[in-house]
PDB file of C-alpha atoms in Angstrom:
ATOM      1  CA  UNK A   1     169.622 199.823 126.291  1.00 70.00           C
ATOM      2  CA  UNK A   2     167.998 199.878 122.865  1.00 84.00           C
ATOM      3  CA  UNK A   3     169.977 198.811 119.799  1.00 88.00           C
ATOM      4  CA  UNK A   4     169.450 199.965 116.203  1.00 84.00           C
ATOM      5  CA  UNK A   5     167.172 196.942 115.719  1.00 92.00           C
ATOM      6  CA  UNK A   6     165.469 196.472 119.103  1.00 88.00           C
ATOM      7  CA  UNK A   7     163.884 199.082 121.360  1.00 89.00           C
ATOM      8  CA  UNK A   8     163.606 196.795 124.385  1.00 92.00           C
ATOM      9  CA  UNK A   9     164.980 198.070 127.679  1.00 92.00           C
ATOM     10  CA  UNK A  10     167.068 196.159 130.199  1.00 89.00           C
ATOM     11  CA  UNK A  11     164.949 193.498 131.853  1.00 94.00           C
ATOM     12  CA  UNK A  12     162.295 193.413 129.121  1.00 97.00           C
ATOM     13  CA  UNK A  13     163.583 190.170 127.571  1.00 98.00           C
ATOM     14  CA  UNK A  14     163.640 186.771 129.290  1.00 98.00           C
ATOM     15  CA  UNK A  15     166.737 184.587 129.530  1.00 98.00           C
ATOM     16  CA  UNK A  16     165.185 182.170 127.041  1.00 98.00           C
ATOM     17  CA  UNK A  17     163.897 183.361 123.666  1.00 98.00           C
ATOM     18  CA  UNK A  18     161.968 181.447 121.036  1.00 98.00           C
ATOM     19  CA  UNK A  19     162.903 182.851 117.621  1.00 98.00           C
ATOM     20  CA  UNK A  20     160.760 182.190 114.543  1.00 97.00           C
ATOM     21  CA  UNK A  21     161.760 183.794 111.279  1.00 96.00           C
ATOM     22  CA  UNK A  22     158.280 185.243 110.742  1.00 95.00           C
ATOM     23  CA  UNK A  23     157.363 187.997 113.252  1.00 96.00           C
ATOM     24  CA  UNK A  24     153.692 187.073 112.811  1.00 94.00           C
ATOM     25  CA  UNK A  25     154.532 183.586 114.102  1.00 94.00           C
ATOM     26  CA  UNK A  26     156.084 185.301 117.125  1.00 96.00           C
ATOM     27  CA  UNK A  27     152.817 187.171 117.632  1.00 97.00           C
ATOM     28  CA  UNK A  28     150.848 183.924 117.257  1.00 95.00           C
ATOM     29  CA  UNK A  29     152.958 182.123 119.853  1.00 96.00           C
ATOM     30  CA  UNK A  30     152.753 185.024 122.293  1.00 98.00           C
ATOM     31  CA  UNK A  31     148.984 185.363 121.982  1.00 97.00           C
ATOM     32  CA  UNK A  32     148.195 181.634 122.094  1.00 96.00           C
ATOM     33  CA  UNK A  33     150.738 180.246 124.557  1.00 98.00           C
ATOM     34  CA  UNK A  34     152.185 182.927 126.830  1.00 98.00           C
ATOM     35  CA  UNK A  35     150.461 184.316 129.901  1.00 98.00           C
ATOM     36  CA  UNK A  36     150.295 188.128 130.062  1.00 97.00           C
ATOM     37  CA  UNK A  37     152.488 188.765 126.986  1.00 98.00           C
ATOM     38  CA  UNK A  38     153.905 192.271 126.594  1.00 98.00           C
ATOM     39  CA  UNK A  39     155.274 193.541 123.276  1.00 98.00           C
ATOM     40  CA  UNK A  40     158.799 194.906 123.790  1.00 97.00           C
ATOM     41  CA  UNK A  41     159.854 195.470 120.174  1.00 95.00           C
ATOM     42  CA  UNK A  42     158.263 196.725 116.961  1.00 92.00           C
ATOM     43  CA  UNK A  43     161.354 198.119 115.205  1.00 86.00           C
ATOM     44  CA  UNK A  44     161.276 197.137 111.489  1.00 94.00           C
ATOM     45  CA  UNK A  45     158.173 195.098 112.285  1.00 91.00           C
ATOM     46  CA  UNK A  46     160.295 192.455 114.026  1.00 94.00           C
ATOM     47  CA  UNK A  47     157.848 191.840 116.839  1.00 98.00           C
ATOM     48  CA  UNK A  48     159.094 190.680 120.238  1.00 98.00           C
ATOM     49  CA  UNK A  49     157.052 189.673 123.294  1.00 98.00           C
ATOM     50  CA  UNK A  50     157.738 188.534 126.847  1.00 98.00           C
ATOM     51  CA  UNK A  51     155.333 186.564 129.004  1.00 98.00           C
ATOM     52  CA  UNK A  52     155.357 183.358 131.009  1.00 98.00           C
ATOM     53  CA  UNK A  53     154.807 179.722 130.104  1.00 98.00           C
ATOM     54  CA  UNK A  54     153.980 177.408 133.007  1.00 97.00           C
ATOM     55  CA  UNK A  55     155.279 180.142 135.289  1.00 97.00           C
ATOM     56  CA  UNK A  56     158.638 180.461 133.511  1.00 97.00           C
ATOM     57  CA  UNK A  57     159.531 183.783 131.822  1.00 98.00           C
ATOM     58  CA  UNK A  58     159.838 183.281 128.060  1.00 98.00           C
ATOM     59  CA  UNK A  59     160.289 185.733 125.214  1.00 98.00           C
ATOM     60  CA  UNK A  60     159.495 185.215 121.549  1.00 98.00           C
ATOM     61  CA  UNK A  61     160.838 187.393 118.746  1.00 98.00           C
ATOM     62  CA  UNK A  62     161.092 187.251 114.973  1.00 98.00           C
ATOM     63  CA  UNK A  63     164.496 186.935 113.316  1.00 97.00           C
ATOM     64  CA  UNK A  64     163.718 187.623 109.664  1.00 97.00           C
ATOM     65  CA  UNK A  65     165.015 185.453 106.835  1.00 97.00           C
ATOM     66  CA  UNK A  66     168.593 184.313 106.356  1.00 98.00           C
ATOM     67  CA  UNK A  67     171.805 184.164 108.334  1.00 98.00           C
ATOM     68  CA  UNK A  68     172.637 187.891 108.151  1.00 98.00           C
ATOM     69  CA  UNK A  69     169.272 188.719 109.746  1.00 98.00           C
ATOM     70  CA  UNK A  70     169.276 186.129 112.521  1.00 98.00           C
ATOM     71  CA  UNK A  71     172.968 186.925 112.975  1.00 98.00           C
ATOM     72  CA  UNK A  72     172.079 190.508 113.914  1.00 98.00           C
ATOM     73  CA  UNK A  73     169.129 189.741 116.174  1.00 98.00           C
ATOM     74  CA  UNK A  74     170.675 186.792 118.001  1.00 98.00           C
ATOM     75  CA  UNK A  75     173.996 188.638 118.485  1.00 98.00           C
ATOM     76  CA  UNK A  76     172.175 191.532 120.136  1.00 97.00           C
ATOM     77  CA  UNK A  77     170.071 189.234 122.309  1.00 98.00           C
ATOM     78  CA  UNK A  78     173.115 187.293 123.507  1.00 98.00           C
ATOM     79  CA  UNK A  79     175.518 190.204 123.903  1.00 97.00           C
ATOM     80  CA  UNK A  80     173.370 193.258 124.634  1.00 96.00           C
ATOM     81  CA  UNK A  81     170.363 191.820 126.474  1.00 97.00           C
ATOM     82  CA  UNK A  82     171.878 188.970 128.488  1.00 97.00           C
ATOM     83  CA  UNK A  83     169.830 186.220 126.824  1.00 98.00           C
ATOM     84  CA  UNK A  84     171.193 182.759 127.660  1.00 98.00           C
ATOM     85  CA  UNK A  85     169.154 180.485 125.383  1.00 98.00           C
ATOM     86  CA  UNK A  86     167.715 180.972 121.893  1.00 98.00           C
ATOM     87  CA  UNK A  87     165.526 178.295 120.352  1.00 98.00           C
ATOM     88  CA  UNK A  88     164.815 178.868 116.687  1.00 98.00           C
ATOM     89  CA  UNK A  89     161.341 177.650 115.678  1.00 98.00           C
ATOM     90  CA  UNK A  90     161.137 177.698 111.911  1.00 96.00           C
ATOM     91  CA  UNK A  91     160.175 175.942 108.734  1.00 95.00           C
ATOM     92  CA  UNK A  92     162.341 173.732 106.562  1.00 97.00           C
ATOM     93  CA  UNK A  93     162.373 171.778 103.361  1.00 97.00           C
ATOM     94  CA  UNK A  94     162.590 168.054 103.936  1.00 97.00           C
ATOM     95  CA  UNK A  95     165.528 166.420 102.151  1.00 96.00           C
ATOM     96  CA  UNK A  96     165.903 162.916 103.584  1.00 97.00           C
ATOM     97  CA  UNK A  97     163.657 160.217 102.112  1.00 96.00           C
ATOM     98  CA  UNK A  98     162.056 159.426 105.477  1.00 96.00           C
ATOM     99  CA  UNK A  99     161.219 163.069 106.310  1.00 97.00           C
ATOM    100  CA  UNK A 100     157.617 163.993 105.516  1.00 95.00           C
ATOM    101  CA  UNK A 101     155.458 167.121 105.490  1.00 94.00           C
ATOM    102  CA  UNK A 102     154.760 168.482 109.005  1.00 93.00           C
ATOM    103  CA  UNK A 103     157.392 166.255 110.655  1.00 95.00           C
ATOM    104  CA  UNK A 104     159.497 167.986 113.304  1.00 97.00           C
ATOM    105  CA  UNK A 105     163.263 168.150 112.751  1.00 98.00           C
ATOM    106  CA  UNK A 106     165.639 168.977 115.621  1.00 98.00           C
ATOM    107  CA  UNK A 107     168.954 170.278 114.341  1.00 98.00           C
ATOM    108  CA  UNK A 108     171.832 168.581 116.141  1.00 98.00           C
ATOM    109  CA  UNK A 109     174.253 170.269 113.732  1.00 98.00           C
ATOM    110  CA  UNK A 110     174.014 172.675 110.821  1.00 98.00           C
ATOM    111  CA  UNK A 111     176.068 172.291 107.664  1.00 98.00           C
ATOM    112  CA  UNK A 112     176.191 175.440 105.557  1.00 98.00           C
ATOM    113  CA  UNK A 113     177.329 177.042 102.318  1.00 97.00           C
ATOM    114  CA  UNK A 114     177.718 180.375 104.123  1.00 97.00           C
ATOM    115  CA  UNK A 115     180.980 182.219 104.770  1.00 97.00           C
ATOM    116  CA  UNK A 116     179.666 183.388 108.158  1.00 98.00           C
ATOM    117  CA  UNK A 117     182.481 181.653 110.044  1.00 98.00           C
ATOM    118  CA  UNK A 118     185.229 183.580 108.231  1.00 97.00           C
ATOM    119  CA  UNK A 119     184.838 186.434 110.738  1.00 97.00           C
ATOM    120  CA  UNK A 120     186.363 184.202 113.445  1.00 98.00           C
ATOM    121  CA  UNK A 121     189.624 183.704 111.473  1.00 98.00           C
ATOM    122  CA  UNK A 122     189.769 180.007 112.344  1.00 98.00           C
ATOM    123  CA  UNK A 123     192.574 177.814 110.929  1.00 97.00           C
ATOM    124  CA  UNK A 124     190.088 175.245 109.673  1.00 97.00           C
ATOM    125  CA  UNK A 125     186.399 174.502 109.055  1.00 96.00           C
ATOM    126  CA  UNK A 126     184.040 175.102 111.974  1.00 97.00           C
ATOM    127  CA  UNK A 127     181.160 172.664 112.615  1.00 98.00           C
ATOM    128  CA  UNK A 128     178.128 174.552 114.027  1.00 98.00           C
ATOM    129  CA  UNK A 129     176.329 172.418 116.620  1.00 98.00           C
ATOM    130  CA  UNK A 130     173.401 172.782 118.994  1.00 98.00           C
ATOM    131  CA  UNK A 131     173.809 173.044 122.754  1.00 98.00           C
ATOM    132  CA  UNK A 132     173.406 169.671 124.452  1.00 98.00           C
ATOM    133  CA  UNK A 133     171.318 171.056 127.322  1.00 97.00           C
ATOM    134  CA  UNK A 134     168.680 172.335 124.891  1.00 98.00           C
ATOM    135  CA  UNK A 135     168.957 169.407 122.488  1.00 98.00           C
ATOM    136  CA  UNK A 136     168.448 166.762 125.165  1.00 98.00           C
ATOM    137  CA  UNK A 137     165.514 168.664 126.698  1.00 98.00           C
ATOM    138  CA  UNK A 138     163.866 169.067 123.287  1.00 98.00           C
ATOM    139  CA  UNK A 139     164.220 165.364 122.495  1.00 98.00           C
ATOM    140  CA  UNK A 140     162.545 164.508 125.820  1.00 98.00           C
ATOM    141  CA  UNK A 141     159.725 166.939 125.057  1.00 98.00           C
ATOM    142  CA  UNK A 142     159.298 165.523 121.555  1.00 97.00           C
ATOM    143  CA  UNK A 143     159.216 161.959 122.896  1.00 97.00           C
ATOM    144  CA  UNK A 144     156.587 162.941 125.449  1.00 97.00           C
ATOM    145  CA  UNK A 145     154.479 164.586 122.751  1.00 94.00           C
ATOM    146  CA  UNK A 146     154.563 161.475 120.597  1.00 92.00           C
ATOM    147  CA  UNK A 147     154.542 162.932 117.076  1.00 90.00           C
ATOM    148  CA  UNK A 148     156.961 162.209 114.245  1.00 93.00           C
ATOM    149  CA  UNK A 149     160.350 163.844 114.780  1.00 97.00           C
ATOM    150  CA  UNK A 150     163.916 163.467 113.571  1.00 98.00           C
ATOM    151  CA  UNK A 151     167.251 164.520 115.093  1.00 98.00           C
ATOM    152  CA  UNK A 152     170.375 165.104 113.033  1.00 98.00           C
ATOM    153  CA  UNK A 153     172.218 167.308 110.587  1.00 98.00           C
ATOM    154  CA  UNK A 154     170.402 170.139 108.819  1.00 98.00           C
ATOM    155  CA  UNK A 155     171.638 172.425 106.041  1.00 98.00           C
ATOM    156  CA  UNK A 156     171.631 176.225 106.453  1.00 98.00           C
ATOM    157  CA  UNK A 157     171.715 177.764 102.991  1.00 98.00           C
ATOM    158  CA  UNK A 158     172.481 181.302 101.901  1.00 97.00           C
ATOM    159  CA  UNK A 159     170.278 180.785  98.849  1.00 95.00           C
ATOM    160  CA  UNK A 160     166.569 180.022  98.631  1.00 92.00           C
ATOM    161  CA  UNK A 161     166.585 179.774  94.834  1.00 93.00           C
ATOM    162  CA  UNK A 162     169.587 177.503  94.275  1.00 89.00           C
ATOM    163  CA  UNK A 163     170.965 177.753  90.750  1.00 89.00           C
ATOM    164  CA  UNK A 164     173.194 174.735  91.415  1.00 88.00           C
ATOM    165  CA  UNK A 165     170.183 172.537  92.304  1.00 87.00           C
ATOM    166  CA  UNK A 166     172.292 170.873  94.996  1.00 92.00           C
ATOM    167  CA  UNK A 167     169.751 169.309  97.383  1.00 95.00           C
ATOM    168  CA  UNK A 168     170.253 165.802  96.043  1.00 95.00           C
ATOM    169  CA  UNK A 169     173.941 166.065  96.919  1.00 96.00           C
ATOM    170  CA  UNK A 170     173.135 167.037 100.521  1.00 97.00           C
ATOM    171  CA  UNK A 171     170.638 164.171 100.696  1.00 97.00           C
ATOM    172  CA  UNK A 172     173.486 161.763  99.901  1.00 97.00           C
ATOM    173  CA  UNK A 173     175.275 163.012 103.045  1.00 97.00           C
ATOM    174  CA  UNK A 174     172.331 162.204 105.308  1.00 97.00           C
ATOM    175  CA  UNK A 175     171.134 165.783 105.749  1.00 98.00           C
ATOM    176  CA  UNK A 176     167.555 165.851 107.039  1.00 98.00           C
ATOM    177  CA  UNK A 177     166.278 169.246 105.944  1.00 98.00           C
ATOM    178  CA  UNK A 178     167.229 172.641 104.532  1.00 98.00           C
ATOM    179  CA  UNK A 179     166.643 176.035 106.160  1.00 98.00           C
ATOM    180  CA  UNK A 180     168.457 179.390 106.221  1.00 98.00           C
ATOM    181  CA  UNK A 181     169.361 180.445 109.764  1.00 98.00           C
ATOM    182  CA  UNK A 182     170.592 177.771 112.187  1.00 98.00           C
ATOM    183  CA  UNK A 183     174.317 177.782 111.379  1.00 98.00           C
ATOM    184  CA  UNK A 184     174.689 181.499 112.152  1.00 98.00           C
ATOM    185  CA  UNK A 185     172.648 181.129 115.343  1.00 98.00           C
ATOM    186  CA  UNK A 186     174.824 178.222 116.508  1.00 98.00           C
ATOM    187  CA  UNK A 187     178.009 180.157 115.778  1.00 98.00           C
ATOM    188  CA  UNK A 188     176.808 183.284 117.575  1.00 98.00           C
ATOM    189  CA  UNK A 189     175.889 181.184 120.602  1.00 98.00           C
ATOM    190  CA  UNK A 190     179.261 179.433 120.626  1.00 98.00           C
ATOM    191  CA  UNK A 191     181.162 182.715 120.371  1.00 98.00           C
ATOM    192  CA  UNK A 192     179.112 184.277 123.187  1.00 98.00           C
ATOM    193  CA  UNK A 193     179.303 181.199 125.415  1.00 98.00           C
ATOM    194  CA  UNK A 194     175.508 180.826 125.263  1.00 98.00           C
ATOM    195  CA  UNK A 195     173.053 178.122 124.169  1.00 98.00           C
ATOM    196  CA  UNK A 196     171.135 177.619 120.939  1.00 98.00           C
ATOM    197  CA  UNK A 197     168.908 175.053 119.263  1.00 98.00           C
ATOM    198  CA  UNK A 198     166.903 174.881 116.053  1.00 98.00           C
ATOM    199  CA  UNK A 199     163.537 173.097 115.967  1.00 98.00           C
ATOM    200  CA  UNK A 200     161.866 172.960 112.568  1.00 98.00           C
ATOM    201  CA  UNK A 201     158.623 171.881 110.961  1.00 96.00           C
ATOM    202  CA  UNK A 202     158.835 170.490 107.450  1.00 96.00           C
ATOM    203  CA  UNK A 203     156.791 172.882 105.320  1.00 94.00           C
ATOM    204  CA  UNK A 204     157.747 171.408 101.965  1.00 94.00           C
ATOM    205  CA  UNK A 205     159.644 168.535 100.405  1.00 94.00           C
ATOM    206  CA  UNK A 206     161.280 170.068  97.326  1.00 93.00           C
ATOM    207  CA  UNK A 207     162.689 166.808  95.992  1.00 91.00           C
ATOM    208  CA  UNK A 208     159.167 165.339  96.099  1.00 92.00           C
ATOM    209  CA  UNK A 209     157.288 168.449  94.918  1.00 91.00           C
ATOM    210  CA  UNK A 210     155.177 168.735  98.084  1.00 89.00           C
ATOM    211  CA  UNK A 211     154.372 171.880 100.092  1.00 90.00           C
ATOM    212  CA  UNK A 212     152.080 173.502 102.662  1.00 86.00           C
ATOM    213  CA  UNK A 213     150.331 176.894 102.439  1.00 85.00           C
ATOM    214  CA  UNK A 214     151.618 180.222 103.788  1.00 79.00           C
ATOM    215  CA  UNK A 215     148.816 180.282 106.378  1.00 78.00           C
ATOM    216  CA  UNK A 216     149.724 176.804 107.601  1.00 77.00           C
ATOM    217  CA  UNK A 217     153.356 177.872 107.955  1.00 74.00           C
ATOM    218  CA  UNK A 218     152.378 180.878 110.037  1.00 67.00           C
ATOM    219  CA  UNK A 219     149.883 179.396 112.458  1.00 69.00           C
ATOM    220  CA  UNK A 220     149.435 175.615 112.428  1.00 71.00           C
ATOM    221  CA  UNK A 221     152.820 174.119 113.206  1.00 89.00           C
ATOM    222  CA  UNK A 222     151.959 173.718 116.869  1.00 93.00           C
ATOM    223  CA  UNK A 223     153.996 170.582 117.637  1.00 94.00           C
ATOM    224  CA  UNK A 224     157.252 172.483 117.022  1.00 96.00           C
ATOM    225  CA  UNK A 225     156.060 175.448 119.108  1.00 97.00           C
ATOM    226  CA  UNK A 226     154.980 173.246 122.005  1.00 97.00           C
ATOM    227  CA  UNK A 227     158.227 171.244 122.014  1.00 97.00           C
ATOM    228  CA  UNK A 228     160.176 174.494 122.147  1.00 98.00           C
ATOM    229  CA  UNK A 229     158.004 175.887 124.946  1.00 98.00           C
ATOM    230  CA  UNK A 230     158.345 172.702 126.984  1.00 98.00           C
ATOM    231  CA  UNK A 231     162.096 172.894 126.461  1.00 98.00           C
ATOM    232  CA  UNK A 232     162.070 176.486 127.716  1.00 98.00           C
ATOM    233  CA  UNK A 233     159.970 175.538 130.734  1.00 97.00           C
ATOM    234  CA  UNK A 234     162.437 172.789 131.651  1.00 96.00           C
ATOM    235  CA  UNK A 235     165.216 175.362 132.044  1.00 93.00           C
ATOM    236  CA  UNK A 236     163.742 176.998 135.175  1.00 69.00           C
TER     237      UNK A 236
END
């Protein structure tokens, strides 16, 4: 049952999908962590693979950048392909003072400046949150791994180049990091009755003027990948 954006057939995609923004990070994860990975999608270069991790079927697929893009891909995975769990594995800008380069951030909730929720015609303001089953499993995996990680509110922005220069205001509200996809993913999961989580690696700290390279962002953020894979393996 291909869609306009995915040529996978029924049964090609596992119940749990890791979803980086960069399709080349999807390729990296598949080739370095999954046993017997098979590519199921190449439409628009948004690579998708299915294999196994510790005997558990796992898929990994790119989402592209921004809420409209992950909104399309995650909606189709949840509603057309029967996916139950999507774990975003992406990069973020650290906002909180105690968040440093390469730290892992687990998004318990996702504030946003997006109007994505208007489609639901809600009589109020929706608060996008992660699924507890995935969140609790990821925290256990992060604790077992032993590296620096943070759990809390993240900010999903519709703008990368922010003319309002608003990050300091979000810092005042205790937001840990900024990215561009989680809020839409959390809302799609809630609407479909499915599960979602966002696990991030801090690639830059814009308020401090610090950053990593494009190559590092694509291939070296292994702690985040391994926490997500261990989370997926725990769902068997």
